[in-house]
XYZ file of C-alpha atoms in Angstrom:
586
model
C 117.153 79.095 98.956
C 116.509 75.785 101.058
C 117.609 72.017 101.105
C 116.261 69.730 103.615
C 115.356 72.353 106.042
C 112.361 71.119 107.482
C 112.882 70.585 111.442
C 113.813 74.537 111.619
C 111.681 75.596 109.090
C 108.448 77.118 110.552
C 110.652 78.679 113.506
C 112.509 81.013 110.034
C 109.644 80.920 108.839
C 107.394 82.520 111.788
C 110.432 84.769 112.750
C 110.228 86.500 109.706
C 106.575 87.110 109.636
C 107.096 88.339 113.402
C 109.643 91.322 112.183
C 107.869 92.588 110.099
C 108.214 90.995 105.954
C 105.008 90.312 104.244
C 105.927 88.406 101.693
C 108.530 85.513 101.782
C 109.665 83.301 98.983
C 111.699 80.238 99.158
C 113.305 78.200 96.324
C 114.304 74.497 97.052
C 116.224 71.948 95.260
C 116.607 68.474 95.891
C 114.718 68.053 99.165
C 113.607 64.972 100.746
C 112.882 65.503 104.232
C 109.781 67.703 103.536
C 110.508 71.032 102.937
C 108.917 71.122 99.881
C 105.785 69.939 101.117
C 105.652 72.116 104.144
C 106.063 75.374 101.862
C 103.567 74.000 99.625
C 100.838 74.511 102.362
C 102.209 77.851 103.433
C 101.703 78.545 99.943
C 98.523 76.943 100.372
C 97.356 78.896 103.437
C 98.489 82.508 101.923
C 101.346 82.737 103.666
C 104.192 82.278 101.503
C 105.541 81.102 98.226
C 107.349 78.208 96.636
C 108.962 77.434 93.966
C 110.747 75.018 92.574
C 114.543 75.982 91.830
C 114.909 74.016 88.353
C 118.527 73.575 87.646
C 120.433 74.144 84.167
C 122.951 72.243 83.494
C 126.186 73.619 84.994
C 124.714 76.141 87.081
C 124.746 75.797 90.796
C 121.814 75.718 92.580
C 122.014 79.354 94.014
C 122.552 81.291 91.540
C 120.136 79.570 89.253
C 117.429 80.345 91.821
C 118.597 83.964 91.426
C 118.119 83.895 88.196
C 114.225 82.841 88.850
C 114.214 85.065 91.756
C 115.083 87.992 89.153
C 112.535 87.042 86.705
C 109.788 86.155 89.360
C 106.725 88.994 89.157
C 106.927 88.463 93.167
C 110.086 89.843 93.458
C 109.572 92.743 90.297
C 106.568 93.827 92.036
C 108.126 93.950 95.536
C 109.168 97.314 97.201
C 112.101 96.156 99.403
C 113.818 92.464 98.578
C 116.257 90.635 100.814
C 118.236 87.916 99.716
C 118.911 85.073 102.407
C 119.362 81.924 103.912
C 117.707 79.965 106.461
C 120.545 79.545 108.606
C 120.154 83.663 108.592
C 117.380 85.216 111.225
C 116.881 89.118 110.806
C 117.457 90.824 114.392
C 116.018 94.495 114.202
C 117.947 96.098 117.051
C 116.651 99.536 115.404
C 114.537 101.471 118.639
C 111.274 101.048 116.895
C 111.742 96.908 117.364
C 110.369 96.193 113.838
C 111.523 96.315 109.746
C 108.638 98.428 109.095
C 109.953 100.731 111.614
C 113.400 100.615 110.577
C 112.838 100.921 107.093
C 110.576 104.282 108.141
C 113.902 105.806 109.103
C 115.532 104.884 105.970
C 113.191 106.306 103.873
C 113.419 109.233 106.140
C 117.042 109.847 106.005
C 116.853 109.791 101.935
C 118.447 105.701 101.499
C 116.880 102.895 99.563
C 119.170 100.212 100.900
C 120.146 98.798 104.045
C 123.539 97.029 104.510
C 123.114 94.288 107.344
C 126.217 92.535 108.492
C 126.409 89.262 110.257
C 126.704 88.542 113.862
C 127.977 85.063 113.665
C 126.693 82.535 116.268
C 128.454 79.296 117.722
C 127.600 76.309 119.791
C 126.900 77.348 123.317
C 128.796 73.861 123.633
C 125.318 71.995 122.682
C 125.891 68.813 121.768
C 122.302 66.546 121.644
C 119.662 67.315 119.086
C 117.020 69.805 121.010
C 113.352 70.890 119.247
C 113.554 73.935 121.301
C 113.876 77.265 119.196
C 117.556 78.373 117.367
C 117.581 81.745 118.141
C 116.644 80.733 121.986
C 119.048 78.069 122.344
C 121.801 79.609 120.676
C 123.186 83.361 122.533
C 126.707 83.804 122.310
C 128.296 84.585 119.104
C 131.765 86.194 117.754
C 132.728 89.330 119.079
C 130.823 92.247 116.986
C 134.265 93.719 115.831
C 135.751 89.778 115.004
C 136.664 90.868 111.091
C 135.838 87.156 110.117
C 132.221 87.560 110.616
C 131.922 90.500 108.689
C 129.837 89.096 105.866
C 126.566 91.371 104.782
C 123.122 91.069 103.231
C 121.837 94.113 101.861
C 117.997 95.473 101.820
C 116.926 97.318 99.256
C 114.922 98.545 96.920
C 114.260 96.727 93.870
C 114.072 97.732 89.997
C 114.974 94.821 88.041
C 115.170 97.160 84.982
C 118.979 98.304 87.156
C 119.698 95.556 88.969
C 120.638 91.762 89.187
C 120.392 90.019 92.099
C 122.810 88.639 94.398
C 123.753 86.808 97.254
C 125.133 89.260 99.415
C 124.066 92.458 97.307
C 122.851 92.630 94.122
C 124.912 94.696 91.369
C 124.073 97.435 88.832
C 123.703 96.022 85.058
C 126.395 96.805 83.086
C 124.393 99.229 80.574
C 123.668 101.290 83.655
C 126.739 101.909 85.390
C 127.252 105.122 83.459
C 123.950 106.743 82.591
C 123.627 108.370 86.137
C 121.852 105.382 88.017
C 124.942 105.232 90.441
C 124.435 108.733 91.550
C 121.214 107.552 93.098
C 122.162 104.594 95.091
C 122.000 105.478 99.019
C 122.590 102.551 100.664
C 122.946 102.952 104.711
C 124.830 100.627 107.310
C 123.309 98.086 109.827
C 123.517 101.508 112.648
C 121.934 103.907 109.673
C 124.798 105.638 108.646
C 125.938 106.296 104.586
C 127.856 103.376 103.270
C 130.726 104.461 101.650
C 130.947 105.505 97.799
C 132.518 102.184 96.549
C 130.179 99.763 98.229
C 127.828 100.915 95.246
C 129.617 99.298 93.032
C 131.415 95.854 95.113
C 132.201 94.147 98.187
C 130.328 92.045 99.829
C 132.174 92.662 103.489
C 131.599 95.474 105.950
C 134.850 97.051 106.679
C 135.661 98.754 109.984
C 134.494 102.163 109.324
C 130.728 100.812 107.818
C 130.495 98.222 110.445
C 127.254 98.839 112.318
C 124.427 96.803 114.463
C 122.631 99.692 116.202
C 119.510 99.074 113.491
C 119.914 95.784 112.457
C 121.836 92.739 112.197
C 121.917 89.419 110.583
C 122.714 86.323 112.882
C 123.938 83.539 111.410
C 123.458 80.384 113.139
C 125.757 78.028 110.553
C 126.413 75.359 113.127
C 124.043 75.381 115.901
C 124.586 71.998 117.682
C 127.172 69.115 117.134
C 124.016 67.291 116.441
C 122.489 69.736 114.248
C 125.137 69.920 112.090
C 125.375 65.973 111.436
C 122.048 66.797 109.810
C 123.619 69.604 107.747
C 126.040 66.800 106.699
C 123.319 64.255 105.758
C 121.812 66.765 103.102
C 124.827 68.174 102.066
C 124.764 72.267 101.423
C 122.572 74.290 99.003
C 125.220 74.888 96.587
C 127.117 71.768 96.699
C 130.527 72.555 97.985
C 132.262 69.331 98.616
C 133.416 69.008 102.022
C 131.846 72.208 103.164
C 130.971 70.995 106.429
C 134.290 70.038 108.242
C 136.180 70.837 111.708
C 137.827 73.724 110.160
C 134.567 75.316 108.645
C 133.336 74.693 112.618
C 135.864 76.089 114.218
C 135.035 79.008 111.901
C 131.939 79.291 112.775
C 131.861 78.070 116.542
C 132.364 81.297 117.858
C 130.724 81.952 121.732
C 132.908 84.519 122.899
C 130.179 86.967 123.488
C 126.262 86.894 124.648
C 124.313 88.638 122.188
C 120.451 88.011 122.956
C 119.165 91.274 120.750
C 116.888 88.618 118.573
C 114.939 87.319 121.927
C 112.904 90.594 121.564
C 111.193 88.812 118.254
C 110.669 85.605 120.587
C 107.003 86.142 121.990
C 105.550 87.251 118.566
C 107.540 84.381 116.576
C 106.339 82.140 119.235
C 102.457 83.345 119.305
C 102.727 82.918 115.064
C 104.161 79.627 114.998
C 101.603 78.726 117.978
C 99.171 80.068 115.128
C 100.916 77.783 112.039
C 100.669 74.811 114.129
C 96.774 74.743 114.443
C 96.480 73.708 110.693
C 96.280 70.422 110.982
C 97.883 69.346 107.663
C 101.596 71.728 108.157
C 101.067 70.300 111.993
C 101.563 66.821 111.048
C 103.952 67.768 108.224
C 106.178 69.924 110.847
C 106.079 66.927 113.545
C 106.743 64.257 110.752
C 110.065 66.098 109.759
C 111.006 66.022 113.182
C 110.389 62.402 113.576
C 112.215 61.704 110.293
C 115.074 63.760 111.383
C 115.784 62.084 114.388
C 115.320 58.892 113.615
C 118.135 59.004 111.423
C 119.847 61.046 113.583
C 119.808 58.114 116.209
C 120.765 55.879 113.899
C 124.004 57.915 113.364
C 124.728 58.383 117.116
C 125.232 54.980 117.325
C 128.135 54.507 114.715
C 132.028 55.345 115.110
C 131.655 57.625 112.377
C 129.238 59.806 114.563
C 132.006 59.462 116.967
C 135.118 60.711 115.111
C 133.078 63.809 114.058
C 131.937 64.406 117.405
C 134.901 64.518 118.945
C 136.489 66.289 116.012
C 134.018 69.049 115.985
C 134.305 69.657 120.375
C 137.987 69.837 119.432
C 137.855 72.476 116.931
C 135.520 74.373 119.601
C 138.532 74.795 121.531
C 140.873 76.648 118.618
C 141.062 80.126 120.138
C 139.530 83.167 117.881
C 143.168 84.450 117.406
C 144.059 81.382 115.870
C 140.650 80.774 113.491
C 142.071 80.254 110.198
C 139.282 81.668 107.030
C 139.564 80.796 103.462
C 142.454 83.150 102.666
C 141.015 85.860 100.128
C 142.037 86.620 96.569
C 145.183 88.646 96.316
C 143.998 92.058 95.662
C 145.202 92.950 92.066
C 144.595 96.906 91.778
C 145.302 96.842 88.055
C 142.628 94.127 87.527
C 140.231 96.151 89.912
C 141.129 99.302 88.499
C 140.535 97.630 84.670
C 136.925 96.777 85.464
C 135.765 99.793 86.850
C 133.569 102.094 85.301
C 134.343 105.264 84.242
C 131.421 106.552 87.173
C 133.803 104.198 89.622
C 137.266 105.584 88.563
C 135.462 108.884 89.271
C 134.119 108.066 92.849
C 137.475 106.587 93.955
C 139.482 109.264 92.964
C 137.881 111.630 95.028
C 139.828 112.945 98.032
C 139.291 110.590 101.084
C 137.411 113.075 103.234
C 134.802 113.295 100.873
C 134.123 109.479 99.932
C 134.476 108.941 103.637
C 131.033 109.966 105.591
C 131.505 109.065 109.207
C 128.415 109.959 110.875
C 124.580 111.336 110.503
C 122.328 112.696 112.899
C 118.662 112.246 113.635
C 115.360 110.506 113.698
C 113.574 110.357 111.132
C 111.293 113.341 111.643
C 111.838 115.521 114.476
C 109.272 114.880 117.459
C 107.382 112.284 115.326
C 105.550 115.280 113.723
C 105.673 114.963 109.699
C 103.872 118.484 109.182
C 105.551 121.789 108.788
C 105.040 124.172 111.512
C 102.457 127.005 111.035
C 100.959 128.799 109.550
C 100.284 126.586 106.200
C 100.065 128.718 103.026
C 98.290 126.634 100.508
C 97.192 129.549 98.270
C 97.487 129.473 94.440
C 97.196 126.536 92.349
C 99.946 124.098 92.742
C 99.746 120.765 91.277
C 99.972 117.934 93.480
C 101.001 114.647 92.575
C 98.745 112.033 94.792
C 100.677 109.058 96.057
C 99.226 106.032 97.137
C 99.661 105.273 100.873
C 98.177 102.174 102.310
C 95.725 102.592 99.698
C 94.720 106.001 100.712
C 96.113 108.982 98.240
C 97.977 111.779 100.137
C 99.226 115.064 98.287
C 102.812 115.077 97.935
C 102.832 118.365 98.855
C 106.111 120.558 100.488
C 104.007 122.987 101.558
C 102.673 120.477 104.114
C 104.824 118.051 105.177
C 108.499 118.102 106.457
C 110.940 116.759 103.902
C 111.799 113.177 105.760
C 107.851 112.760 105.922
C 107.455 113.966 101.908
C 110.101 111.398 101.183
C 107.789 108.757 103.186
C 104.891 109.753 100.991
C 106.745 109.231 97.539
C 107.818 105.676 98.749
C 104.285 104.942 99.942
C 105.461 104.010 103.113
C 103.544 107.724 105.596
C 103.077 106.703 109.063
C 103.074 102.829 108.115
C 104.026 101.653 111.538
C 100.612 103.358 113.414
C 98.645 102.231 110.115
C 100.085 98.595 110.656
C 98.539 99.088 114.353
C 96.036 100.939 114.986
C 92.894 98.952 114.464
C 95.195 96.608 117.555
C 94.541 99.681 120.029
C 91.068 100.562 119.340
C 90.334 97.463 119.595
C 86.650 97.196 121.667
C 86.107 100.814 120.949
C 83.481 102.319 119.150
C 84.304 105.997 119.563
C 87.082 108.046 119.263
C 88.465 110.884 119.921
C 91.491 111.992 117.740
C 93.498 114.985 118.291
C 96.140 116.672 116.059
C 95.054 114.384 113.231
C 96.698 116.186 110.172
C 95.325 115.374 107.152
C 93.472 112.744 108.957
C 95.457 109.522 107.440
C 95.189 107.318 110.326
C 91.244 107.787 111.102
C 91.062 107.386 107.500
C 92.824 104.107 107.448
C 90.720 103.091 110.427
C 86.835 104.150 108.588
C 87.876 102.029 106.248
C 88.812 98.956 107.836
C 85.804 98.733 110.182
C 82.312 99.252 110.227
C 81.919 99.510 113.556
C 84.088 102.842 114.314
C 82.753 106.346 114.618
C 85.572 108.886 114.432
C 85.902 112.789 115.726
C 88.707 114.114 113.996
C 90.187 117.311 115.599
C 93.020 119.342 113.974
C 93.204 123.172 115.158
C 94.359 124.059 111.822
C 91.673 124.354 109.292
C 93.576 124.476 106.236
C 94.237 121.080 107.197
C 91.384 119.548 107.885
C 90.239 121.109 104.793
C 92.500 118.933 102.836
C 91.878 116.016 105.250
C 87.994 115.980 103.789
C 89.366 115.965 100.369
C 91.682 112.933 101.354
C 88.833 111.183 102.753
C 86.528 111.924 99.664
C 89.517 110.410 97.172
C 89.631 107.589 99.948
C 85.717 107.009 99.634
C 85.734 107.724 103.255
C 83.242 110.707 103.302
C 80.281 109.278 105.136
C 79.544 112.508 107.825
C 78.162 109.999 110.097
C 81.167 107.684 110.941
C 83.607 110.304 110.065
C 83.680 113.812 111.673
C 85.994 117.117 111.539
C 86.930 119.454 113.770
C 89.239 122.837 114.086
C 87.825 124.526 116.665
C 90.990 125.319 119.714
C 90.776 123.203 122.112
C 91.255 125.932 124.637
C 89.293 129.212 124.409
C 90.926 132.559 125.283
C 91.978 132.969 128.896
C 90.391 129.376 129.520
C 87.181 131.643 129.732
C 83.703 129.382 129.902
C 85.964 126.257 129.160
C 83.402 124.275 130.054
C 81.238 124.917 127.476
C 83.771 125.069 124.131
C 87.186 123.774 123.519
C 87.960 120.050 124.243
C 85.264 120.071 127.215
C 82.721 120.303 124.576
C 84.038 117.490 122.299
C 84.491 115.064 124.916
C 81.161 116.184 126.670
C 79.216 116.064 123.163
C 80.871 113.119 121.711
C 81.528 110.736 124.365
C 84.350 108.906 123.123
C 85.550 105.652 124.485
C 88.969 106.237 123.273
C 91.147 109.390 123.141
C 94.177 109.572 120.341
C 96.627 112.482 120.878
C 98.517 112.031 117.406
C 100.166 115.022 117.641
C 100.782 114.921 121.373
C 102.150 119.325 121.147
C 98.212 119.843 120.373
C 97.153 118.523 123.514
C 99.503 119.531 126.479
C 99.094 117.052 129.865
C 98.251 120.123 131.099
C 95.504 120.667 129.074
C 93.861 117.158 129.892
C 94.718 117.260 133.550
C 91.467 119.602 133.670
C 89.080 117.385 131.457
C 86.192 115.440 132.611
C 87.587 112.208 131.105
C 84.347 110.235 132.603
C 83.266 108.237 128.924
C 86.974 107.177 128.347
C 88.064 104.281 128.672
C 91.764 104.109 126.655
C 94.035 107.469 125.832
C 96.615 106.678 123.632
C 100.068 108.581 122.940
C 102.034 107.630 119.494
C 105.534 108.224 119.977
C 108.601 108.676 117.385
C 111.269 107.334 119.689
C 112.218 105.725 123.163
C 113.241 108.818 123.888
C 110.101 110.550 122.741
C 108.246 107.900 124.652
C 110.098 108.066 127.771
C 109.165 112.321 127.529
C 105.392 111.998 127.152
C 105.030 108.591 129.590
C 106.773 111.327 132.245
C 104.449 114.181 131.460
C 100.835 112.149 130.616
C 100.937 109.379 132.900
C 100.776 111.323 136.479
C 98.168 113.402 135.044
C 96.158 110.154 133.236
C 97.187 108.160 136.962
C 95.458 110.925 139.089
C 91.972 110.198 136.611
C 91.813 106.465 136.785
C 94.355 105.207 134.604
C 97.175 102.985 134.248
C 99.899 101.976 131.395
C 99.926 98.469 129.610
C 103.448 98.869 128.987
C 103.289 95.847 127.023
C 101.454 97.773 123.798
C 104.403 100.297 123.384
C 106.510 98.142 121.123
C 103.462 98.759 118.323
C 104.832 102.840 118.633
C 102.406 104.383 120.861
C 101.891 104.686 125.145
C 98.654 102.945 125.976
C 96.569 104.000 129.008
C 93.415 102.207 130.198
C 91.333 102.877 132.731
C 91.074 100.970 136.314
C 88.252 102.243 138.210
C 84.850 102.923 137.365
């Protein structure tokens, strides 16, 4: 929900693109500065959505946007919804750098919700009005365990059939709090561990046990400059709390104590987007109008004692010490009252014994070496159905026989290998043929047939029951044209390396002459093995990892052995989830 947020709105805007959302709607009320015209041409370009938050009569403006929000096909349709604020910028700290990535892992670990907790960020004693970036000029916030700041927004999946939304989380309807729906809430914290049983039902605070930043964390830039906030003043606040925007909410919120500059990962990608926004000429000149609007009036202010007074008010309250920050004291608990409106599926919950409702810790990636397939052999005899699940608009089998459990769970939610799916037509980029070893069921060459014309594929999988079922995938996918798309499941190393130069992996790259080489499943092709290839037609090899650590394992074992043949890393390209090598001599 937005009022008058047009000088910072393209850098939210472009930040949110940048981590990773695809779809981002904004409801405004009241707005003069702009805002509404700016997210008009978003809306105009395909990049966003408006809509107009139409007020009823004693509602405030927030929740009756949630109310349009919750009856808005957008949202029903959505897989994952976040309720937020444009003072709020998503930092994914999780290893993998984005929310696809992150939400991989959830999936993985069996959770369809992700409780983010605020990082709350201050001043940096920044007085004048700057157009630089807010999540570059402001990097010191509240100390992560400052209780104060402990405010959440929650990720999750949506079914508006079971829930209503919320500003913090949203809550289960009434008529389903006791027909089982609880049961299957699995909400995680911001580090990926289980919330605890009760945040299914309220709260709106992490507490110190479900505190948690290792994944993700929201920072909350309420105040940014002294300036900046005599512009919150002029518009007032989106739900229209009178007096909201005093010394006492600043001290509040003016908290530097720490440097936190986790979000400045997202900074070259927001930047190269909002680079991109600004070449349309019409949200150009809407953007730069704002600006001009804004600070016009803004030196009209600085010029009047009551600029002054709040000023010097404000630099004051930047001095109270975080010891002495006084909050809105909360509600006296009443554990009657509580205990009165709980359900009889909450009453159940809480009584358990402690140890039980309290889960401190989990373990894991998502799936162990970035492999989603179940070791061999495969024994896909007899006739089991399969159910086939979309997946990037390619159907895979939902099929335990197959896949590891994290990676089946993946499948269901539609969501199999959707970080390399997101990327890979980036790295072959320039390439016309490639090489791809340990492809599975062959999702990701797949993917890539379809995208391009201009792609001719080898395939390679050493087990044929596999590729079997990859040709079938392909054929549902309309992806069976031999000639751009070929399989393989021969070894890649024959007995005793005995005439290796004329089978095995020699062959394909001597017959094939790929450009690029893929080792997807990085176990079917040991450095070892490729340290005695003639690599002469390749150009690129590229490694998809699971993890840093993963990645830090196969950089150490390919890149001496890729280094001795001519290549080099572009370290650069691993934040997309794979190691890419290109070569640098002839």
């Amino acid at each position: 929900m937005m009022k008058d947020e047009a000088p910072f709105l393209l850098e939210w805007f472009a930040h949110h693109l940048a981590v990773g959302f695809t779809d981002i709607l904004v409801y405004t009320n009241d707005c003069f500065d702009g805002t509404d015209a700016m997210l008009i041409r978003l809306e105009e370009l395909g990049l966003g959505y408006h809509r107009p938050n139409v007020i009823p009569e004693g509602i405030k403006p927030q929740p009756s946007a949630l109310n349009h929000a919750q009856a808005e096909p957008l949202v029903q349709n959505a897989d994952w919804v976040l309720v937020f604020d444009a003072d709020e910028f998503l930092s994914i700290n999780h290893p993998a750098g984005s929310l696809e990535g992150m939400l991989d892992d959830t999936v993985a670990r069996g959770a369809n919700g992700v409780v983010i907790t605020w990082r709350i960020f201050g001043s940096g004693g920044v007085v004048d009005w700057s157009r630089a970036p807010v999540t570059e000029q402001y990097t010191r916030a509240a100390p992560p365990l400052w209780n104060k700041g402990w405010g959440v927004k929650t990720l999750f999946k949506f079914d508006p059939e079971y829930w209503k939304l919320g500003i913090h989380r949203p809550a289960i309807k009434s008529k389903h709090l006791e027909d089982g729906f609880p049961d299957t809430i699995k909400w995680l914290n911001g580090s990926g561990r289980p919330m605890e049983d009760y945040f299914r039902f309220r709260g709106w605070r992490s507490i110190r046990r479900t505190i948690g930043y290792d994944w993700a964390q929201m920072n909350h830039y309420a105040v940014k400059s002294v300036d900046a906030y005599a512009v919150r003043k002029f518009r007032g606040n989106v739900n229209n709390k009178k007096d909201k925007y005093n010394a006492d909410y600043w001290s509040l919120q003016d908290r530097n104590e720490v440097e936190d500059r986790a979000i400045l990962r997202h900074a070259p990608e927001r930047a190269h987007i909002m680079a991109e926004l600004l070449k349309d000429p019409v949200l150009n000149k809407l953007h730069h109008t704002a600006l001009e609007r804004v600070e016009a009036r803004l030196a009209e202010y600085r010029q009047t004692e009551a600029y002054e007074q709040l000023r010097d008010s404000l630099i004051a309250a930047s001095k109270v010490p975080i010891t002495d920050v006084e909050a809105k004291p909360p509600q006296a608990r009443d554990p009657a009252k509580i205990a009165a409106l709980m359900s009889a599926v909450e009453k159940k919950a809480s009584a358990r014994p402690k140890e039980e409702r309290r889960i401190e810790t989990i373990a894991g990636w998502a799936v162990e070496g970035g492999n989603p397939y179940l070791p061999a052999p495969l024994d896909l005899s007899g006739d089991v159905p399969r159910d086939w699940v979309p997946n990037h608009e390619i159907a895979l089998p939902a099929d335990a026989r197959i896949f590891r459990p994290e990676a089946l769970t993946a499948i269901v939610a539609g969501r199999f290998e959707r970080r390399h799916a997101r990327n890979i037509m980036g790295y072959l980029d320039g390439h016309t043929r490639v090489l791809d070893i340990g492809v599975g069921l062959g999702f990701l060459p797949i993917r890539a047939i379809k995208l391009t014309e201009k792609l001719v594929i080898l395939a390679h999988d050493h087990r044929a029951e596999l590729i079997t079922l990859a040709q079938e995938v392909a054929r549902r996918a309309g992806a069976e044209n031999s000639a751009r798309l070929k399989w393989a499941d021969g070894p890649l190393r024959l007995p005793n390396d005995a005439g290796a130069e004329a089978g095995g992996l020699a062959a394909y790259l001597h017959d094939f002459r790929p450009s690029a080489l893929r080792i997807s499943r990085p176990a079917d092709l040991l450095a070892a093995i490729l340290a005695g290839q003639d690599l002469k037609t390749v150009r690129r090899v590229l490694v998809p990892f699971a993890s840093d650590e993963q990645a830090a394992e196969l950089r150490a074992g390919y890149g001496p052995v890729l280094a001795e043949k001519g290549f080099a890393e572009a370290p650069d390209r691993a934040g997309a989830g794979s190691l890419q090598f290109d070569r640098t001599t002839p």
